[in-house]
Coordinates of C-alpha atoms in Angstrom, one line a residue:
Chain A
X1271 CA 46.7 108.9 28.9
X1272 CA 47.6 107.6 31.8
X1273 CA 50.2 104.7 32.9
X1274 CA 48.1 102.1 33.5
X1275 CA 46.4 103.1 30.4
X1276 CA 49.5 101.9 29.0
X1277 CA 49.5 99.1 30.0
X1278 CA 45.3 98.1 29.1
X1279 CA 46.6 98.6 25.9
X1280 CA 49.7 96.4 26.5
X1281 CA 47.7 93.5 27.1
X1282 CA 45.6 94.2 24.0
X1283 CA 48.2 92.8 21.8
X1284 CA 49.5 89.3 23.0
X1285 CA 45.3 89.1 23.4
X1286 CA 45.4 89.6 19.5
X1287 CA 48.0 87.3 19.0
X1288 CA 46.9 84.3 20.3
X1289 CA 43.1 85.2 19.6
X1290 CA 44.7 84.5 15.8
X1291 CA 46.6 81.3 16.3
X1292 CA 43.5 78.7 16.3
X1293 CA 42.3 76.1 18.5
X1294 CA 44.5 73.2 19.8
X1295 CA 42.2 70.0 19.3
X1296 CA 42.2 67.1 21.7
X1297 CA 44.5 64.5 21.5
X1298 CA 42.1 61.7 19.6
X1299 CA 43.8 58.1 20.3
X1300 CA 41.2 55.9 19.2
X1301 CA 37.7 55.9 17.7
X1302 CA 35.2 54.0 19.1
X1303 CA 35.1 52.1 16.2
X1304 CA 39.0 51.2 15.8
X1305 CA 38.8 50.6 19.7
X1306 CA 35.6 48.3 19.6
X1307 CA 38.2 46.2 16.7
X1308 CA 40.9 46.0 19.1
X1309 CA 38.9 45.0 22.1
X1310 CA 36.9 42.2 20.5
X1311 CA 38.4 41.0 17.2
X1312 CA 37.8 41.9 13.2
X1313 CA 35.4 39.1 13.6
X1314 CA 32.9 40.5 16.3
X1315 CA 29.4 42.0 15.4
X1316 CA 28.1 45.0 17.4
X1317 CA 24.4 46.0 18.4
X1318 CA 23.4 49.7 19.7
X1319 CA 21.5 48.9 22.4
X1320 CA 19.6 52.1 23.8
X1321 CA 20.1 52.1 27.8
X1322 CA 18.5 54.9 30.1
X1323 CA 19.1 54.4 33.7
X1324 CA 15.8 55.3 35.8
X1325 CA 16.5 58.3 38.3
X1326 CA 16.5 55.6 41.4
X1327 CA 18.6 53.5 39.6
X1328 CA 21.5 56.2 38.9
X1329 CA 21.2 56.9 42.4
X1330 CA 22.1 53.2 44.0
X1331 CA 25.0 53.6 41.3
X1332 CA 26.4 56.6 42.7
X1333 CA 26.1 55.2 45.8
X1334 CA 28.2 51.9 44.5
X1335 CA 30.4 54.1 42.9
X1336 CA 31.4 56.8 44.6
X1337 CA 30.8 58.7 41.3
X1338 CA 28.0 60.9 39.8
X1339 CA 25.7 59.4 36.8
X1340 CA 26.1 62.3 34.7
X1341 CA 24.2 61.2 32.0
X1342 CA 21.1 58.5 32.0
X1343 CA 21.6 57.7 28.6
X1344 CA 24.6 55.3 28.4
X1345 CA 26.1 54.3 25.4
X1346 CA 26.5 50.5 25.0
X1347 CA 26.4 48.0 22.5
X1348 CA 26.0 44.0 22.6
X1349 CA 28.7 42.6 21.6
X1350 CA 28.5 38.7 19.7
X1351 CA 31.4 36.6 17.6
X1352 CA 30.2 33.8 15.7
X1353 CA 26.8 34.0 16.6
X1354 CA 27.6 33.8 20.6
X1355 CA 27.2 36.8 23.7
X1356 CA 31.1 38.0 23.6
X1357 CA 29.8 40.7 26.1
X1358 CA 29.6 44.5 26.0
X1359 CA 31.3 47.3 24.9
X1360 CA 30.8 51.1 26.6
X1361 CA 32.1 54.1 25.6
X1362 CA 32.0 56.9 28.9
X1363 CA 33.2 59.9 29.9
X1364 CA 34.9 61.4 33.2
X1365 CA 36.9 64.2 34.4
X1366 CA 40.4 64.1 33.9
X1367 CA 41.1 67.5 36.3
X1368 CA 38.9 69.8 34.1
X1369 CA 38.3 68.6 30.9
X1370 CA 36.5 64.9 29.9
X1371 CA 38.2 62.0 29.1
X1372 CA 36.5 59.9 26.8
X1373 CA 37.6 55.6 27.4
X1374 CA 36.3 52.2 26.3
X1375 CA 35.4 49.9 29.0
X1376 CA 34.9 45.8 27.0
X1377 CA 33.3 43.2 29.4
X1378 CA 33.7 40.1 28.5
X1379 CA 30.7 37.4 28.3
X1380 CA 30.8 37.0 32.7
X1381 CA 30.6 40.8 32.9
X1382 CA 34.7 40.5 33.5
X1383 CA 36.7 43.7 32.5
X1384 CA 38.2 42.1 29.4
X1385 CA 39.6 45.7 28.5
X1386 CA 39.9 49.2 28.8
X1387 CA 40.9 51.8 26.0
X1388 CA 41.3 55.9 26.8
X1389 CA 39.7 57.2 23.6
X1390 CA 40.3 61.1 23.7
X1391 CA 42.7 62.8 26.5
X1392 CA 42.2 67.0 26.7
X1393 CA 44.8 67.6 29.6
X1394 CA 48.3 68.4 29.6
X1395 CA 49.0 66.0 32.4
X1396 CA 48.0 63.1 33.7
X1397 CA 48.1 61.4 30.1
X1398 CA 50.3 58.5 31.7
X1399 CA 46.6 56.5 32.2
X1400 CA 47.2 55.8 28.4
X1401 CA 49.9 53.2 29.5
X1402 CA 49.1 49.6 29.2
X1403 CA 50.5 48.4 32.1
X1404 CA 48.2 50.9 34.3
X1405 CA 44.9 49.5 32.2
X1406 CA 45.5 46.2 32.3
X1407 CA 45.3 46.4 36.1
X1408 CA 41.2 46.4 35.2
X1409 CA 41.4 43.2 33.6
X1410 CA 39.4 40.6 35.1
X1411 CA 37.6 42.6 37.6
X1412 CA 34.4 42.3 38.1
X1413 CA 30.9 44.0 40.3
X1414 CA 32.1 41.8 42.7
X1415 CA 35.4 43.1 43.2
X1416 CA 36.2 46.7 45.3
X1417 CA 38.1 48.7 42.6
X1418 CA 39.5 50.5 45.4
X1419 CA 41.9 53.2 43.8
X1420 CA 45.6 53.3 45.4
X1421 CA 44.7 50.0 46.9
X1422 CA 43.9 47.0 44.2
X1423 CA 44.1 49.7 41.7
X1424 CA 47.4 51.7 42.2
X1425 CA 47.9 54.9 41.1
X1426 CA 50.4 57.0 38.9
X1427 CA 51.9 59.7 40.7
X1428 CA 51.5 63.3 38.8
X1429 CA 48.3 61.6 37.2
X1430 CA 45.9 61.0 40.6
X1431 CA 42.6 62.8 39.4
X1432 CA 42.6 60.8 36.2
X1433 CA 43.8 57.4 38.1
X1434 CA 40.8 58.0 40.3
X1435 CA 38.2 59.2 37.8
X1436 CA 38.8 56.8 35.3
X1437 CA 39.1 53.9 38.5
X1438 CA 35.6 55.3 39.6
X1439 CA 34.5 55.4 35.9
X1440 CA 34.9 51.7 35.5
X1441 CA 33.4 50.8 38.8
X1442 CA 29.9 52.5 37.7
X1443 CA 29.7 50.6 34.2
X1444 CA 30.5 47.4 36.1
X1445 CA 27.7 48.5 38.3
X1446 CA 25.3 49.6 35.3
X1447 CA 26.2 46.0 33.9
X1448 CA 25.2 44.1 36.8
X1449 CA 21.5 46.6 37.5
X1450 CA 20.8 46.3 33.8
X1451 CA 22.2 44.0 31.7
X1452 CA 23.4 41.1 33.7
X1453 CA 19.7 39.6 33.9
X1454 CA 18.9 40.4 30.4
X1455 CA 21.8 38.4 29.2
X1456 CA 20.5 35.3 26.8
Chain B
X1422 CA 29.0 113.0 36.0
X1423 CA 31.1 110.2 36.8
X1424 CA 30.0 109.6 40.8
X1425 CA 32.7 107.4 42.3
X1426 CA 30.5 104.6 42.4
X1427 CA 30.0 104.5 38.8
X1428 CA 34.0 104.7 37.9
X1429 CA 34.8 102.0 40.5
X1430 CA 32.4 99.5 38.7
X1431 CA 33.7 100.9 35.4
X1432 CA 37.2 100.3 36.2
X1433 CA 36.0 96.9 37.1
X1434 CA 34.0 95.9 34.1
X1435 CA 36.8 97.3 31.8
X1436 CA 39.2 95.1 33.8
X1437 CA 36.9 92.0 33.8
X1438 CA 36.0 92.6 30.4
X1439 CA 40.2 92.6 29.7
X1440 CA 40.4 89.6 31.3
X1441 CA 37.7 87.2 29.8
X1442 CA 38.9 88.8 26.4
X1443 CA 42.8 87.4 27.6
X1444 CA 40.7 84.1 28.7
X1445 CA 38.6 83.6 25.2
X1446 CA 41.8 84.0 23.1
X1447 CA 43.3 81.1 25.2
X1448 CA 40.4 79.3 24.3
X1449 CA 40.9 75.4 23.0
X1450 CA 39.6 72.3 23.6
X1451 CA 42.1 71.2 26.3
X1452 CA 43.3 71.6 29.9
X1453 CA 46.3 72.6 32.4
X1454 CA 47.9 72.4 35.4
X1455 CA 46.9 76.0 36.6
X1456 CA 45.7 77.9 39.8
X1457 CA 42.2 78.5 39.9
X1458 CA 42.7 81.5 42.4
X1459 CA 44.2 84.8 42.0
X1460 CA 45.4 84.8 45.9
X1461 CA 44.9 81.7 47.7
X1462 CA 47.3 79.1 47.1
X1463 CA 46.3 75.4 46.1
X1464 CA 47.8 72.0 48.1
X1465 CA 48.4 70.8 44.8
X1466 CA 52.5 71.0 43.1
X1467 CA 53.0 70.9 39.8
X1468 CA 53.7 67.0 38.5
X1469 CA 57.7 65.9 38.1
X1470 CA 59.4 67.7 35.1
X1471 CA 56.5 70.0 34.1
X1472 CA 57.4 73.8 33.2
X1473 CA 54.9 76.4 34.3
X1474 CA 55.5 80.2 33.4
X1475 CA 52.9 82.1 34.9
X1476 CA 52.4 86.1 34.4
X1477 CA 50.6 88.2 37.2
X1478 CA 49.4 91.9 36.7
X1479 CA 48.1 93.6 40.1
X1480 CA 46.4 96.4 40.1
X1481 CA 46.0 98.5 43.2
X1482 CA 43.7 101.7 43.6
X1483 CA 42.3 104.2 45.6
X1484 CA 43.3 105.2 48.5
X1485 CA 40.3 107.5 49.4
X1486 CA 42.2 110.5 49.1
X1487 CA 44.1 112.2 46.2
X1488 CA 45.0 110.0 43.4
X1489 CA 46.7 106.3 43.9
X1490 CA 47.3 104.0 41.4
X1491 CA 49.7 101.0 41.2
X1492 CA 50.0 98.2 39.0
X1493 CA 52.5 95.1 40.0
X1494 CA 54.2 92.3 37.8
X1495 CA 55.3 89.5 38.7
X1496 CA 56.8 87.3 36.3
X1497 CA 57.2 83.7 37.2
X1498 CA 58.8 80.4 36.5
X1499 CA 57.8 77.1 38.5
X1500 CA 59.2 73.8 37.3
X1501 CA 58.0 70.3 39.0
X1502 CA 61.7 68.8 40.5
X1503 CA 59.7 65.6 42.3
X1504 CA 55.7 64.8 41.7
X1505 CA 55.5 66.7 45.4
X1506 CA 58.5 69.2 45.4
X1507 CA 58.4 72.1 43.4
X1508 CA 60.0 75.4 42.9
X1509 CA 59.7 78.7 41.8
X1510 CA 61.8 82.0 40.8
X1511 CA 59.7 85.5 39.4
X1512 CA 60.9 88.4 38.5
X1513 CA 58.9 91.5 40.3
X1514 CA 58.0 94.6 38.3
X1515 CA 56.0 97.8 39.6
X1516 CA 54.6 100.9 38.4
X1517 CA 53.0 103.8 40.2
X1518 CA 50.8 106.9 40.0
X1519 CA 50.2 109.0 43.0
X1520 CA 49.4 112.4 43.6
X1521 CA 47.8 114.3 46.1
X1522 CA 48.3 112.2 48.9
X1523 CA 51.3 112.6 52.0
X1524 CA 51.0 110.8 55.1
X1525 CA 53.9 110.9 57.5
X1526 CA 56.2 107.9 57.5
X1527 CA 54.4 106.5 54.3
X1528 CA 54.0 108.7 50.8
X1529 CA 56.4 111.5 51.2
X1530 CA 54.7 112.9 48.2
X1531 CA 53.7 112.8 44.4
X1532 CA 55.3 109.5 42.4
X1533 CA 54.7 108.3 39.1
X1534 CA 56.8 106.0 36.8
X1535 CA 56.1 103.0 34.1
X1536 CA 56.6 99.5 34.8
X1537 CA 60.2 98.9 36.3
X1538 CA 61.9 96.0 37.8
X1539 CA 61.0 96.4 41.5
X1540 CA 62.4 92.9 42.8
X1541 CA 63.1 89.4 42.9
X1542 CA 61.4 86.1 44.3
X1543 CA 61.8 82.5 44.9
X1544 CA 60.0 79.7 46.5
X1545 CA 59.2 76.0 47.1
X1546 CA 56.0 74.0 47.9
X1547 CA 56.6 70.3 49.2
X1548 CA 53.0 68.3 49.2
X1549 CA 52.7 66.1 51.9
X1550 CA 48.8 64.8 51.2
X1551 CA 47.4 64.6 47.9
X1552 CA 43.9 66.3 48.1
X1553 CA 43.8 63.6 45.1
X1554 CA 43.7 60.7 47.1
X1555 CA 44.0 61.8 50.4
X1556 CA 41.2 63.0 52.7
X1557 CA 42.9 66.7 52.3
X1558 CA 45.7 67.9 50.8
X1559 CA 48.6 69.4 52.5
X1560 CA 51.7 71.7 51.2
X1561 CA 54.1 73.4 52.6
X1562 CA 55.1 76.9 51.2
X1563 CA 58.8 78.5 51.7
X1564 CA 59.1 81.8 49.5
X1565 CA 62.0 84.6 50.3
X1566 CA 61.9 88.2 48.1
X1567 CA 63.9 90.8 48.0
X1568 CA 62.7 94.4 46.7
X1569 CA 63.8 97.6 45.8
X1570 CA 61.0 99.8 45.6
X1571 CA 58.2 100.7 48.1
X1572 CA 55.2 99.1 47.1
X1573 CA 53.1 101.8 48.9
X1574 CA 55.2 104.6 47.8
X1575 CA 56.8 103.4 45.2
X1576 CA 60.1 105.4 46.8
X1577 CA 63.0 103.7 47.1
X1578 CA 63.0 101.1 50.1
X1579 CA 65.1 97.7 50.1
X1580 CA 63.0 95.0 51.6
X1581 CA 64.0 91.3 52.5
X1582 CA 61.1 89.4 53.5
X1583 CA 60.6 85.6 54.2
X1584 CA 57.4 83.6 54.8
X1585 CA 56.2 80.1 54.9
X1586 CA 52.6 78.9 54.5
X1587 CA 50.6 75.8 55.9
X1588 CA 48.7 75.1 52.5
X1589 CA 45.5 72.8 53.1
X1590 CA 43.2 71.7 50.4
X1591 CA 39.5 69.3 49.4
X1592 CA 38.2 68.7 46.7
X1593 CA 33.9 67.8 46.5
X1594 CA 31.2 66.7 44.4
X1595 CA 33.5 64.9 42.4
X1596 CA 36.2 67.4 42.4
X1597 CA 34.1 69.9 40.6
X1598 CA 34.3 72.0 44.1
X1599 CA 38.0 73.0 45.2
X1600 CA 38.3 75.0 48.8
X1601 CA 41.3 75.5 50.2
X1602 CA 43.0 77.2 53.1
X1603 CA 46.4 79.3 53.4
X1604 CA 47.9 80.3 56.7
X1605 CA 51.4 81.7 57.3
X1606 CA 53.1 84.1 58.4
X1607 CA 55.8 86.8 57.1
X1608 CA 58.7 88.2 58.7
X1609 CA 60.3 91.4 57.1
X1610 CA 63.1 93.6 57.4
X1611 CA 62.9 97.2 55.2
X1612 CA 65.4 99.9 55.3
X1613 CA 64.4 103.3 53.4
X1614 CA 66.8 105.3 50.9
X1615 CA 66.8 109.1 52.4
X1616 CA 64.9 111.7 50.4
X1617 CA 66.0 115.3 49.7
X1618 CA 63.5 118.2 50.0
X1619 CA 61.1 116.8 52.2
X1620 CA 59.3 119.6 54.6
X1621 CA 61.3 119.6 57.8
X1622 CA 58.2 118.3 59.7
X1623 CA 57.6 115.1 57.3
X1624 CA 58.8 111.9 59.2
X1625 CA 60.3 109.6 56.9
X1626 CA 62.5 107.1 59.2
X1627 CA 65.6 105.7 57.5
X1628 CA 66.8 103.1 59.8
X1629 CA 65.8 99.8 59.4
X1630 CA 62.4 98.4 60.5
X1631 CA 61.3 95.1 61.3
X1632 CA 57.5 93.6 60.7
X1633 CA 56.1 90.2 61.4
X1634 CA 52.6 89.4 59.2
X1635 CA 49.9 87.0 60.3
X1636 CA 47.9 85.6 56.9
X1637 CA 45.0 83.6 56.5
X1638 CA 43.6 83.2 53.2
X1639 CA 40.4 81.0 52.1
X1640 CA 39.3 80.1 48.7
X1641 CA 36.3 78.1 46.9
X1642 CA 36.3 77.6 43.1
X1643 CA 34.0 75.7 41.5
X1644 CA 33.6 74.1 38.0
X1645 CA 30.5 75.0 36.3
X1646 CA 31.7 73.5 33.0
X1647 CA 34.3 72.0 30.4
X1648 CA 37.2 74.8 30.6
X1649 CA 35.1 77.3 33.0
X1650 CA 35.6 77.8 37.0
X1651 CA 33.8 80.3 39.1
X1652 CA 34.9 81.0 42.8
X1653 CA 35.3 83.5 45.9
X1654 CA 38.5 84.2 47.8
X1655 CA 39.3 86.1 51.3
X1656 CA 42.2 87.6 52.4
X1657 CA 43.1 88.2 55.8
X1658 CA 46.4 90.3 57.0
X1659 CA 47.3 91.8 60.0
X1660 CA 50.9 93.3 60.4
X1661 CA 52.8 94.1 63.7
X1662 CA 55.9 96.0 63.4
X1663 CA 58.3 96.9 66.5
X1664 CA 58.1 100.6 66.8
X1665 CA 54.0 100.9 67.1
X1666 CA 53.0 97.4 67.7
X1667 CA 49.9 96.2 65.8
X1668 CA 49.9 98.8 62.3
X1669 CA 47.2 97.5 60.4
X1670 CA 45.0 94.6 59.4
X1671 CA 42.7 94.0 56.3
X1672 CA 39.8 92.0 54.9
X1673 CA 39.5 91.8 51.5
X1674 CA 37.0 88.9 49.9
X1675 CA 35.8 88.9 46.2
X1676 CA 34.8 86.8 43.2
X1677 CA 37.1 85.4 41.0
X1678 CA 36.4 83.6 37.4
X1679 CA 39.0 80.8 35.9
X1680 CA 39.4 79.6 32.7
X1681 CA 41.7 76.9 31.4
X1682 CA 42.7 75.1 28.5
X1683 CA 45.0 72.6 27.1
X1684 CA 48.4 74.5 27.4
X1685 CA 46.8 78.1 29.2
X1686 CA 44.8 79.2 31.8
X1687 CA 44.2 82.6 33.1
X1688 CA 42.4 83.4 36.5
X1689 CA 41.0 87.3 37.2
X1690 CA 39.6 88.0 40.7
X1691 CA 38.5 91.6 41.8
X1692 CA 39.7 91.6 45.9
X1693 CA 38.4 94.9 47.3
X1694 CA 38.8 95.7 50.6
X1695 CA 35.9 94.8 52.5
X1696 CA 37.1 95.9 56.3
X1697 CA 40.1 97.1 58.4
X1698 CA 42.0 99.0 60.7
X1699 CA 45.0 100.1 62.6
X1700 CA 45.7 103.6 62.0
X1701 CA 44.2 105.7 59.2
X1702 CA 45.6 108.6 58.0
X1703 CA 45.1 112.6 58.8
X1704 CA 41.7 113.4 57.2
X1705 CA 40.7 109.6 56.0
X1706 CA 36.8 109.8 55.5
X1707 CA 36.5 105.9 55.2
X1708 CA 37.5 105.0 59.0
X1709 CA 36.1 101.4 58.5
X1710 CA 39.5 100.6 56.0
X1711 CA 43.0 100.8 56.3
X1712 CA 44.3 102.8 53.6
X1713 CA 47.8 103.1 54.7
X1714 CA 49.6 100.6 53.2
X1715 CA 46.6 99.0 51.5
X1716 CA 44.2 100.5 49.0
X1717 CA 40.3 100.1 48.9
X1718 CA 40.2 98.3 45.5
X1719 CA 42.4 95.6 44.1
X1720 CA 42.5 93.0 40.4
X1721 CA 44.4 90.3 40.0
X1722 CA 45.1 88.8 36.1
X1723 CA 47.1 85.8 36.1
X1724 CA 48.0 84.1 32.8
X1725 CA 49.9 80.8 32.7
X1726 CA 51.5 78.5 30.2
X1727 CA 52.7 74.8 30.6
X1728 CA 55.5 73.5 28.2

């Protein structure tokens, strides 16, 4: 058998190793549940609603965004406390640098971002978009306001792609807000 | 019967096959810092404090003549000093199997021996533009080895080389599509160890020689889903040296597939030879290569781990 033979073989057995040791899960921070209580209160009620985006309205959202519409079906629910609009809750996905990360976005009753919650993280950097003081730079914007990342949204050095994903991310719900739901509003 | 053909793809497949095997048993639900090409380099550095260790096997084959096989390893450790300057010290290892094959100045003859420690090398990368953020990215690359053995000949040859690298990098389609562009150059200074028992006519030059390398390197990966990265590379080389003036130059270009996860990744690209020149060797049937100091076929398997 030859040398490199050898060394086939070699690699055979950290391959068997670590083909035993089991998945690593993703890091889950929050349900959607526990994060829909923390945004709005014990207190608030939530209604599914069931939102598909038509193909020419993804598109002018892209365009707002900057960012694909992955998927036409967004999830969202109506959000009321004591009987009264409170706003809307969304649950979305982007890319961190190669894997999703799943965050809350609350809008308040004006469409305002009253909050936004990183729900599952699956990188090994970049994790520093979990920090409070970074999220609650998206509190208070609005459609009307540019979101424009290392500018009125700054960035975390060692964490750009999810800064700028997640910065995008919001930007196309408050655009989805404002094509779809802003006008249906009682 | 094996026609050449059929054991070059076999080689290949068994490889490949090796590699996404290495890849699947990495497999979890997370991602990496990691390179997503086997030869070019990336723009990006690794962020402040993070730990990368980072295994490479080469494999080098077939010189069209005889029997030539080489495998390198390269053992590395890359730590993140600033969130734009990062370093980076390996450990080099070769092992060789070659018979059948002499050309003057180059293989003074059969060699074969296991892995051994064949050198050492360390670098640093300073980003200037984040591809991130900025319109490109931009790096800067400083590396400095020192060997021991010849990689061609696997004789014993001390080499010092240095090189630095303009690394340029974009990201499109929301970052799903990475290309990036290397270009440097290499200065080296080798000196042989004399060899007892050559034939009286074989030239094997002992004093030291000096070559100067032009590379350009370009790369495309792109992420076709969660964990999974497909991509192309091309290598180009072309080496002067002082006693006969341009020796060689090379093409190779190939696929490559990447695969990441939380803590691992792994990256396998298959670089064959695709052109070259300079001068070939007495009796080399494939005039369109060099075969020299390169070889028609080579696979690169890099594993890494982040702490």
């Amino acid at each position: 058998m030859s040398t490199h033979d050898d060394w086939v073989r070699f690699l055979a057995v950290p391959v068997a190793v670590f083909s035993a040791a089991g998945a690593v899960h993703a890091t889950q921070y929050l349900s959607a549940e526990q994060a829909q209580k923390l945004m709005f209160g014990a207190s608030a009620q939530f209604e599914r609603r069931s939102l598909k985006l038509e193909k020419d309205v993804a598109r002018d959202i892209e365009k707002f965004s900057g960012v694909k519409v992955r998927f036409l079906d967004v999830p969202v629910w109506q959000v009321s406390d004591n009987g009264k609009p409170a706003g809307y809750f969304f649950v979305d996905e982007v890319y961190g640098k190669h894997e999703f990360i799943t965050y809350a976005v609350a809008l308040d009753a004006d469409g305002r971002v009253r909050h936004v919650e990183i729900l599952d993280y699956r990188e090994t950097y970049g994790y520093q978009v979990r920090e409070a003081a970074w999220r609650a730079q998206f509190v208070g914007k609005s459609f009307a306001d540019p979101l424009k990342f290392d500018a009125d949204i700054q960035n975390i050095s060692g964490a750009t792609l999810s800064c700028r994903h997640i910065t995008e991310g919001v930007k196309r719900i408050l655009a989805i807000h404002d094509r779809m739901l802003k006008k249906a509003q009682p | 019967m094996n026609s050449p053909l059929r054991v070059r793809l076999r080689s290949v497949a068994m490889s490949a096959l090796l590699g996404a095997a290495v890849m699947g048993a990495f497999a979890t639900t997370g991602r990496a810092d990691e390179d997503v090409f086997g030869y070019v380099k990336s723009a990006e550095p690794l962020p402040k404090g993070a730990v990368e260790v980072t295994q490479w096997f080469t494999r080098r084959a077939d010189k069209g003549t005889g029997h030539y096989s080489a495998l390198d390893s390269k053992t590395e450790l890359e730590y993140g000093f600033t969130d734009k300057f990062s370093g980076e010290i390996a450990l080099l290892g070769q092992s060789i199997d070659t018979s059948g094959i002499m050309i003057d100045a180059y293989v003074p003859g059969d060699k074969k021996y296991g892995m051994k420690f064949s050198g050492i090398e360390g670098s640093v990368k300073y980003n200037f533009l984040s591809a991130a953020k900025d319109p490109v990215g931009l790096s800067t690359y400083f590396a400095m080895q020192f060997l021991t053995l010849d990689p061609t000949s696997g004789q014993d040859k001390d080499t010092w080389s240095s090189e630095v690298k303009l690394l340029l990098q974009k990201f499109f389609f929301d970052d799903q599509l990475i290309v990036a562009f290397n270009g440097g150059i290499e200065s080296t200074i080798a000196k042989r160890k004399p060899i007892d028992g050559l034939p009286p006519d074989f030239e094997w030059p002992t004093d030291p020689e000096v070559e100067i390398e032009f590379i350009g390197a370009l790369g495309a990966s792109y992420r076709f889903a969660p964990n999974w990265s497909v991509g192309a590379e091309l290598l180009y080389e072309e080496e002067h040296e002082t006693a006969v003036g341009q020796e060689r130059w090379t093409i190779q270009a190939g696929p490559n597939v990447h695969f990441a996860a939380r803590q691992w990744w792994a990256t396998f690209t298959w670089l064959p030879q695709i052109k070259g020149g300079g001068s070939p060797y007495p009796g080399q049937t494939d005039t369109d290569l060099h075969l020299i100091e390169k070889t028609k076929e080579e696979l690169r398997l890099k594993i890494g781990y982040n702490f």
